[in-house]
């Protein structure tokens, strides 16, 4: 091979290849030269071994030039510096994307475009099962999982631009197919602290925007407990507390065992002395096993109820549907009712302290006797709390009647005209019932 001419383009390399004994003089650009590391293993001196066993050839010096983490690992005092095969706790798909990006400033996974957004017509019912979405395939699931773990790996290897690109690509996918937000959130929980926090926030924000359509019977039943907990703990989700309780109850009573969409995915991290570790996340997800029994689910659901504001549920619903579910302890119900009573008293002026019995008196005399001492027409009401329901009974003794005596029940809320304009004195409301006593 001849030495490159200094007058040649700096972005090109002058090469003479031997092909069937003939010298073929041609040159490749700098980008083509770096891309050749992806296809020509002769240019690679190490192999990155993924957690799924996939082997990705690479060049330690090029990796080290783009990432100070790789530099410390491959050229420093770690054991990887002396090894030709280096296990990395990410899937082969993620490692391949990292190598591609280091060599070419892009990666195949970043070029995959999501399908067009699905627009649900107004006449279609809300809450269309996520399982009916043709975009939800194993391939799209794998893409979302890989993007989440690619962001985590890029952050670890100090490739901030790649991390941003993965975030942007994931955002496009979740915008087009909101149901994939569950897959992204599941992957965030599996990745643990290694996953950038804004990735989890992105997934939650899409769930918030489409909560009523996404939280269907089918989708809720398939959630892992860690994802369900994340949704319950989200104080920005725009659905009421009883709907959240119904979601927990539905998950606890699902007839089929929950399917963890992210279990054993290719992007899962593994323990490694010099690399990111998922140990804590694995412990948190231990109860998300596919072997989770119906009893296990009810036990987990009872624990998840602590993230629901029970005092924000209607008292009648609390005492019926919630209490009868068996997921809420008596002490939790007592505390919810207690907070509701205190709120009613403080915020709405509800008075709970009152005499056991208060005899009715006339407003005008404030006694149980009403006397008409004028020739003018007079009227008076019994001083008695407004009646909303039930049976109320009084005995009124007329000791001496006037020329005309009207006796009836006044309505304080509804205008009712009885016998068309009967005189009612200064009363603003009409009689619901009356009698002319003679």
XYZ file of C-alpha atoms in Angstrom:
438
model
C 0.000 0.000 0.000
C 1.331 3.400 -0.978
C 1.646 6.263 1.444
C -1.113 8.833 1.075
C -0.198 11.934 -0.898
C -0.202 15.032 1.347
C -1.977 16.896 -1.431
C -4.900 14.474 -1.368
C -8.183 15.428 0.260
C -7.768 15.158 4.025
C -11.123 13.375 4.259
C -9.977 10.606 1.905
C -7.578 7.711 2.218
C -5.519 6.539 -0.799
C -5.613 2.768 -1.013
C -4.328 0.180 -3.451
C -6.152 -3.164 -3.225
C -4.912 -6.379 -4.772
C -7.711 -8.073 -6.678
C -6.801 -11.179 -8.657
C -3.249 -9.979 -8.946
C -4.248 -6.575 -10.314
C -3.720 -3.345 -8.478
C -6.990 -1.364 -8.177
C -6.281 2.162 -7.125
C -9.257 3.822 -5.380
C -9.882 5.974 -2.352
C -12.612 6.034 0.319
C -13.855 8.921 2.365
C -13.231 9.258 6.058
C -16.848 8.281 6.809
C -16.533 5.191 4.616
C -13.308 4.273 6.360
C -14.870 4.442 9.798
C -17.968 2.588 8.591
C -15.722 -0.229 7.393
C -15.022 -1.062 11.049
C -18.628 -2.274 11.203
C -18.174 -4.816 8.421
C -14.481 -5.676 8.451
C -13.505 -7.578 11.568
C -9.847 -7.466 10.520
C -9.853 -3.839 11.650
C -11.200 -4.755 15.112
C -9.111 -5.914 18.039
C -11.791 -6.603 20.669
C -15.261 -8.116 20.886
C -17.982 -6.678 23.132
C -20.143 -9.523 24.438
C -23.736 -8.563 25.252
C -25.839 -9.889 28.112
C -27.718 -12.000 25.548
C -24.479 -13.507 24.161
C -24.425 -11.399 20.993
C -20.863 -10.502 19.968
C -20.093 -7.036 18.589
C -16.596 -6.488 17.074
C -14.982 -3.124 17.851
C -11.716 -1.252 18.029
C -10.610 -0.336 21.538
C -8.766 2.807 20.437
C -11.690 4.276 18.531
C -14.054 3.520 21.429
C -11.585 5.134 23.810
C -11.277 8.222 21.615
C -15.028 8.896 21.828
C -15.700 7.914 25.466
C -13.607 8.535 28.551
C -15.404 5.652 30.231
C -14.286 3.281 27.481
C -10.782 4.809 27.744
C -10.576 3.977 31.447
C -12.003 0.519 30.873
C -9.996 -0.485 27.804
C -6.741 1.392 28.256
C -6.594 1.776 32.014
C -5.961 -0.519 34.919
C -9.101 -2.643 34.633
C -8.989 -6.281 33.567
C -10.759 -5.374 30.306
C -7.577 -3.635 29.138
C -5.874 -7.033 28.893
C -8.787 -8.939 27.388
C -9.920 -9.380 23.803
C -13.463 -10.340 24.836
C -15.228 -7.875 27.097
C -18.644 -8.657 28.644
C -20.869 -5.577 28.852
C -24.125 -5.609 30.799
C -26.300 -4.523 27.901
C -27.898 -6.434 25.054
C -26.132 -6.954 21.762
C -28.617 -4.587 20.081
C -27.668 -1.800 22.474
C -23.912 -2.457 22.133
C -24.205 -2.527 18.351
C -25.986 0.836 18.420
C -23.257 2.321 20.631
C -20.482 1.126 18.327
C -22.408 2.363 15.278
C -22.839 5.786 16.837
C -19.196 6.068 17.873
C -18.116 5.284 14.312
C -20.773 7.116 12.291
C -22.630 9.528 14.614
C -25.833 7.584 14.043
C -27.276 4.093 14.570
C -29.744 1.891 12.727
C -32.202 1.893 15.633
C -32.349 5.698 15.518
C -33.402 5.510 11.857
C -36.454 3.314 12.505
C -39.559 5.461 12.052
C -42.726 4.921 14.132
C -46.061 4.332 12.389
C -48.411 7.288 11.818
C -50.403 8.276 14.921
C -53.722 6.461 15.338
C -56.582 8.981 15.448
C -59.633 7.667 17.276
C -62.860 9.029 15.829
C -65.220 10.861 18.148
C -67.940 8.256 17.723
C -65.626 5.425 18.760
C -65.874 4.406 22.419
C -63.135 5.534 24.753
C -60.895 2.921 26.243
C -60.195 0.899 23.120
C -58.148 -2.105 24.264
C -54.467 -1.633 23.641
C -54.283 -5.205 22.345
C -56.302 -4.108 19.287
C -53.582 -1.685 18.205
C -51.744 -3.207 15.202
C -48.657 -1.178 16.133
C -48.145 -3.232 19.301
C -45.953 -6.083 18.056
C -42.953 -7.879 19.482
C -40.757 -5.855 17.129
C -42.059 -2.498 18.354
C -41.756 -3.674 21.954
C -38.127 -4.587 21.369
C -37.462 -1.234 19.710
C -38.872 0.688 22.681
C -36.956 -1.442 25.190
C -33.717 -1.012 23.244
C -34.171 2.771 23.043
C -34.675 2.998 26.803
C -31.561 0.929 27.538
C -29.619 2.733 24.824
C -30.293 6.011 26.650
C -29.089 4.391 29.879
C -25.946 3.015 28.230
C -25.184 6.325 26.513
C -25.468 8.103 29.841
C -23.135 5.585 31.462
C -20.527 5.806 28.709
C -20.736 9.607 28.776
C -22.167 9.891 25.272
C -24.594 12.720 25.988
C -25.484 13.391 22.348
C -26.457 9.745 21.842
C -28.545 9.859 25.009
C -30.401 12.885 23.639
C -30.952 11.206 20.272
C -32.390 8.111 21.977
C -34.707 10.335 24.013
C -35.924 12.144 20.871
C -36.529 8.885 19.017
C -38.402 7.406 21.970
C -40.526 10.550 22.201
C -41.558 10.165 18.549
C -42.561 6.552 19.130
C -44.638 7.294 22.237
C -46.306 10.205 20.495
C -47.380 7.975 17.615
C -48.275 4.923 19.720
C -49.147 6.027 23.300
C -49.831 2.438 24.371
C -46.093 1.773 24.089
C -45.648 4.073 27.095
C -46.319 1.055 29.304
C -43.459 -0.819 27.617
C -41.157 2.174 28.110
C -42.146 2.545 31.757
C -41.663 -1.184 32.306
C -38.158 -0.940 30.840
C -37.380 2.046 33.067
C -38.309 0.006 36.141
C -36.132 -2.894 34.984
C -33.195 -0.603 34.306
C -33.464 1.024 37.724
C -31.343 4.099 38.528
C -29.231 3.606 35.380
C -32.106 4.896 33.209
C -32.248 8.704 32.895
C -35.102 10.129 34.969
C -36.456 12.134 32.038
C -37.131 8.877 30.164
C -39.500 7.693 32.913
C -41.088 11.148 33.045
C -41.624 10.976 29.282
C -43.451 7.643 29.573
C -45.580 8.888 32.474
C -46.481 12.090 30.638
C -47.896 10.097 27.716
C -49.878 7.884 30.093
C -51.283 11.013 31.777
C -52.439 12.447 28.453
C -54.195 9.233 27.423
C -55.082 7.706 30.787
C -58.763 7.079 30.047
C -57.985 5.320 26.758
C -54.894 3.422 27.915
C -56.023 2.117 31.296
C -58.342 -0.522 29.900
C -59.144 -3.923 31.354
C -56.671 -5.648 29.052
C -53.801 -3.220 29.581
C -54.207 -2.978 33.360
C -54.265 -6.753 33.793
C -50.908 -7.054 32.016
C -49.059 -4.399 34.047
C -46.330 -5.328 36.481
C -46.786 -4.196 40.066
C -43.865 -1.761 39.779
C -45.466 0.024 36.815
C -48.855 0.026 38.552
C -47.206 1.596 41.596
C -45.544 4.270 39.456
C -48.941 5.224 38.002
C -50.564 5.340 41.441
C -47.761 7.519 42.794
C -48.017 9.978 39.920
C -49.711 13.057 41.397
C -50.278 14.574 37.943
C -52.482 11.862 36.452
C -55.874 13.311 35.535
C -58.280 10.654 36.747
C -60.082 10.474 40.066
C -59.126 8.313 43.016
C -61.967 5.844 42.639
C -60.890 5.134 39.056
C -57.399 4.442 40.386
C -58.895 2.134 43.005
C -60.906 0.336 40.327
C -57.666 -0.116 38.393
C -55.993 -1.753 41.418
C -59.050 -3.917 42.066
C -59.132 -4.971 38.407
C -55.438 -5.851 38.504
C -55.880 -7.844 41.727
C -58.803 -9.861 40.382
C -57.520 -10.467 36.851
C -58.408 -14.012 35.869
C -55.193 -14.499 33.932
C -51.694 -14.079 35.300
C -50.172 -10.734 34.390
C -47.781 -10.804 31.469
C -44.708 -8.709 32.095
C -43.988 -7.325 28.643
C -40.408 -6.520 29.580
C -39.375 -9.792 31.197
C -36.106 -11.183 29.840
C -35.854 -8.495 27.188
C -32.581 -8.032 25.383
C -31.915 -4.697 27.003
C -31.839 -5.923 30.576
C -28.717 -5.011 32.536
C -26.606 -7.512 34.411
C -24.170 -7.287 37.293
C -20.596 -6.451 36.357
C -17.832 -5.187 38.580
C -16.881 -2.205 36.394
C -20.188 -1.637 34.636
C -23.737 -0.494 35.550
C -25.684 -2.796 37.839
C -29.381 -3.559 37.964
C -29.385 -5.397 41.293
C -31.740 -3.064 43.118
C -34.185 -2.998 40.248
C -34.262 -6.784 40.164
C -35.138 -6.930 43.827
C -37.927 -4.390 43.341
C -39.341 -6.411 40.459
C -39.085 -9.744 42.241
C -42.836 -9.741 42.884
C -43.547 -9.093 39.180
C -42.843 -12.712 38.324
C -45.074 -14.473 35.812
C -45.658 -17.065 38.559
C -47.567 -14.486 40.645
C -50.665 -16.248 42.018
C -54.113 -14.733 42.513
C -53.455 -14.567 46.259
C -50.117 -12.860 45.645
C -51.855 -10.293 43.478
C -54.413 -9.486 46.156
C -51.682 -9.120 48.741
C -49.682 -6.802 46.486
C -52.821 -4.826 45.597
C -53.658 -4.333 49.278
C -50.216 -2.835 49.744
C -50.652 -0.575 46.694
C -53.858 0.912 48.139
C -51.664 3.100 50.364
C -50.916 5.242 47.288
C -54.616 6.066 46.771
C -56.226 9.065 48.507
C -59.202 7.174 49.931
C -60.571 10.343 51.544
C -61.164 11.723 48.029
C -63.654 8.930 47.269
C -67.356 9.516 47.913
C -68.264 8.226 51.421
C -71.098 6.085 50.058
C -68.701 4.433 47.616
C -66.138 3.972 50.382
C -68.670 2.178 52.567
C -69.851 -0.084 49.748
C -67.626 -0.912 46.771
C -64.305 -0.072 48.424
C -65.070 -1.699 51.780
C -66.490 -4.812 50.102
C -63.438 -5.283 47.856
C -61.401 -6.775 50.692
C -58.347 -4.757 49.625
C -58.680 -2.015 52.247
C -58.124 -2.554 55.964
C -60.690 -1.311 58.478
C -58.136 1.108 59.925
C -57.577 2.632 56.475
C -61.321 3.111 56.032
C -61.631 4.649 59.497
C -58.842 7.139 58.766
C -60.417 8.048 55.412
C -63.818 8.707 57.004
C -62.118 10.695 59.764
C -60.366 12.957 57.261
C -63.620 13.422 55.347
C -65.483 14.459 58.518
C -62.791 16.954 59.500
C -62.734 18.398 55.974
C -66.527 18.745 55.932
C -66.427 20.650 59.202
C -63.490 22.885 58.323
C -64.212 23.616 54.672
C -67.999 23.467 54.456
C -69.130 24.484 57.930
C -70.915 21.197 58.591
C -71.969 21.025 62.261
C -71.913 17.630 63.894
C -72.524 18.713 67.494
C -76.236 19.271 68.174
C -78.863 18.442 70.817
C -80.463 15.071 70.557
C -83.888 16.672 70.275
C -84.950 20.249 69.493
C -88.701 20.972 69.741
C -90.036 23.061 66.841
C -91.011 26.667 67.615
C -92.627 29.426 65.560
C -90.258 31.915 63.998
C -92.351 34.917 64.954
C -92.797 34.030 68.622
C -89.843 31.699 69.206
C -92.215 29.560 71.261
C -94.593 26.749 70.633
C -97.548 29.158 70.659
C -98.577 31.458 67.809
C -101.058 34.279 68.473
C -102.599 36.552 65.873
C -103.082 39.900 67.606
C -103.803 41.953 64.482
C -106.571 42.068 61.934
C -103.897 41.943 59.260
C -103.027 38.659 57.690
C -99.987 37.082 59.286
C -97.950 34.001 58.608
C -95.213 32.171 60.414
C -93.054 29.134 59.836
C -91.934 26.536 62.302
C -88.257 26.930 63.136
C -87.084 23.510 62.114
C -84.172 22.178 60.050
C -85.055 21.773 56.350
C -86.330 18.313 55.522
C -84.589 16.387 52.754
C -85.999 12.924 53.340
C -87.579 10.723 55.943
C -90.786 11.038 57.965
C -91.434 14.133 60.094
C -94.489 14.469 62.330
C -95.914 17.318 64.419
C -99.169 17.848 66.288
C -100.609 21.368 65.968
C -103.503 22.295 68.242
C -105.662 25.193 67.073
C -107.111 26.660 70.251
C -108.989 29.450 68.488
C -109.144 29.780 64.763
C -109.156 32.958 62.732
C -111.456 33.774 59.825
C -109.179 31.851 57.490
C -106.424 29.570 58.589
C -103.971 28.042 56.152
C -101.782 25.160 57.192
C -99.254 23.531 54.923
C -95.622 22.703 54.080
C -93.463 25.363 52.443
C -90.930 24.500 49.756
C -87.582 26.275 50.122
C -86.139 25.040 46.840
C -88.910 24.515 44.281
C -91.477 26.911 42.874
C -94.858 25.144 42.932
C -98.064 26.991 42.106
C -100.998 25.421 43.859
C -104.484 26.510 42.732
C -103.001 29.376 40.725
C -101.909 32.319 42.819
C -103.285 31.586 46.291
C -102.257 34.393 48.643
C -99.242 33.418 50.687
C -98.373 36.624 52.486
C -94.742 37.546 52.349
C -93.597 33.991 51.687
C -91.223 33.789 48.715
C -92.079 30.185 48.033
C -95.314 28.376 47.419
C -97.139 25.762 49.402
C -96.532 22.163 48.479
C -99.671 21.186 50.329
C -102.308 23.222 52.123
C -105.595 23.002 53.917
C -108.205 25.679 54.547
C -109.415 25.090 58.017
C -112.965 26.187 58.773
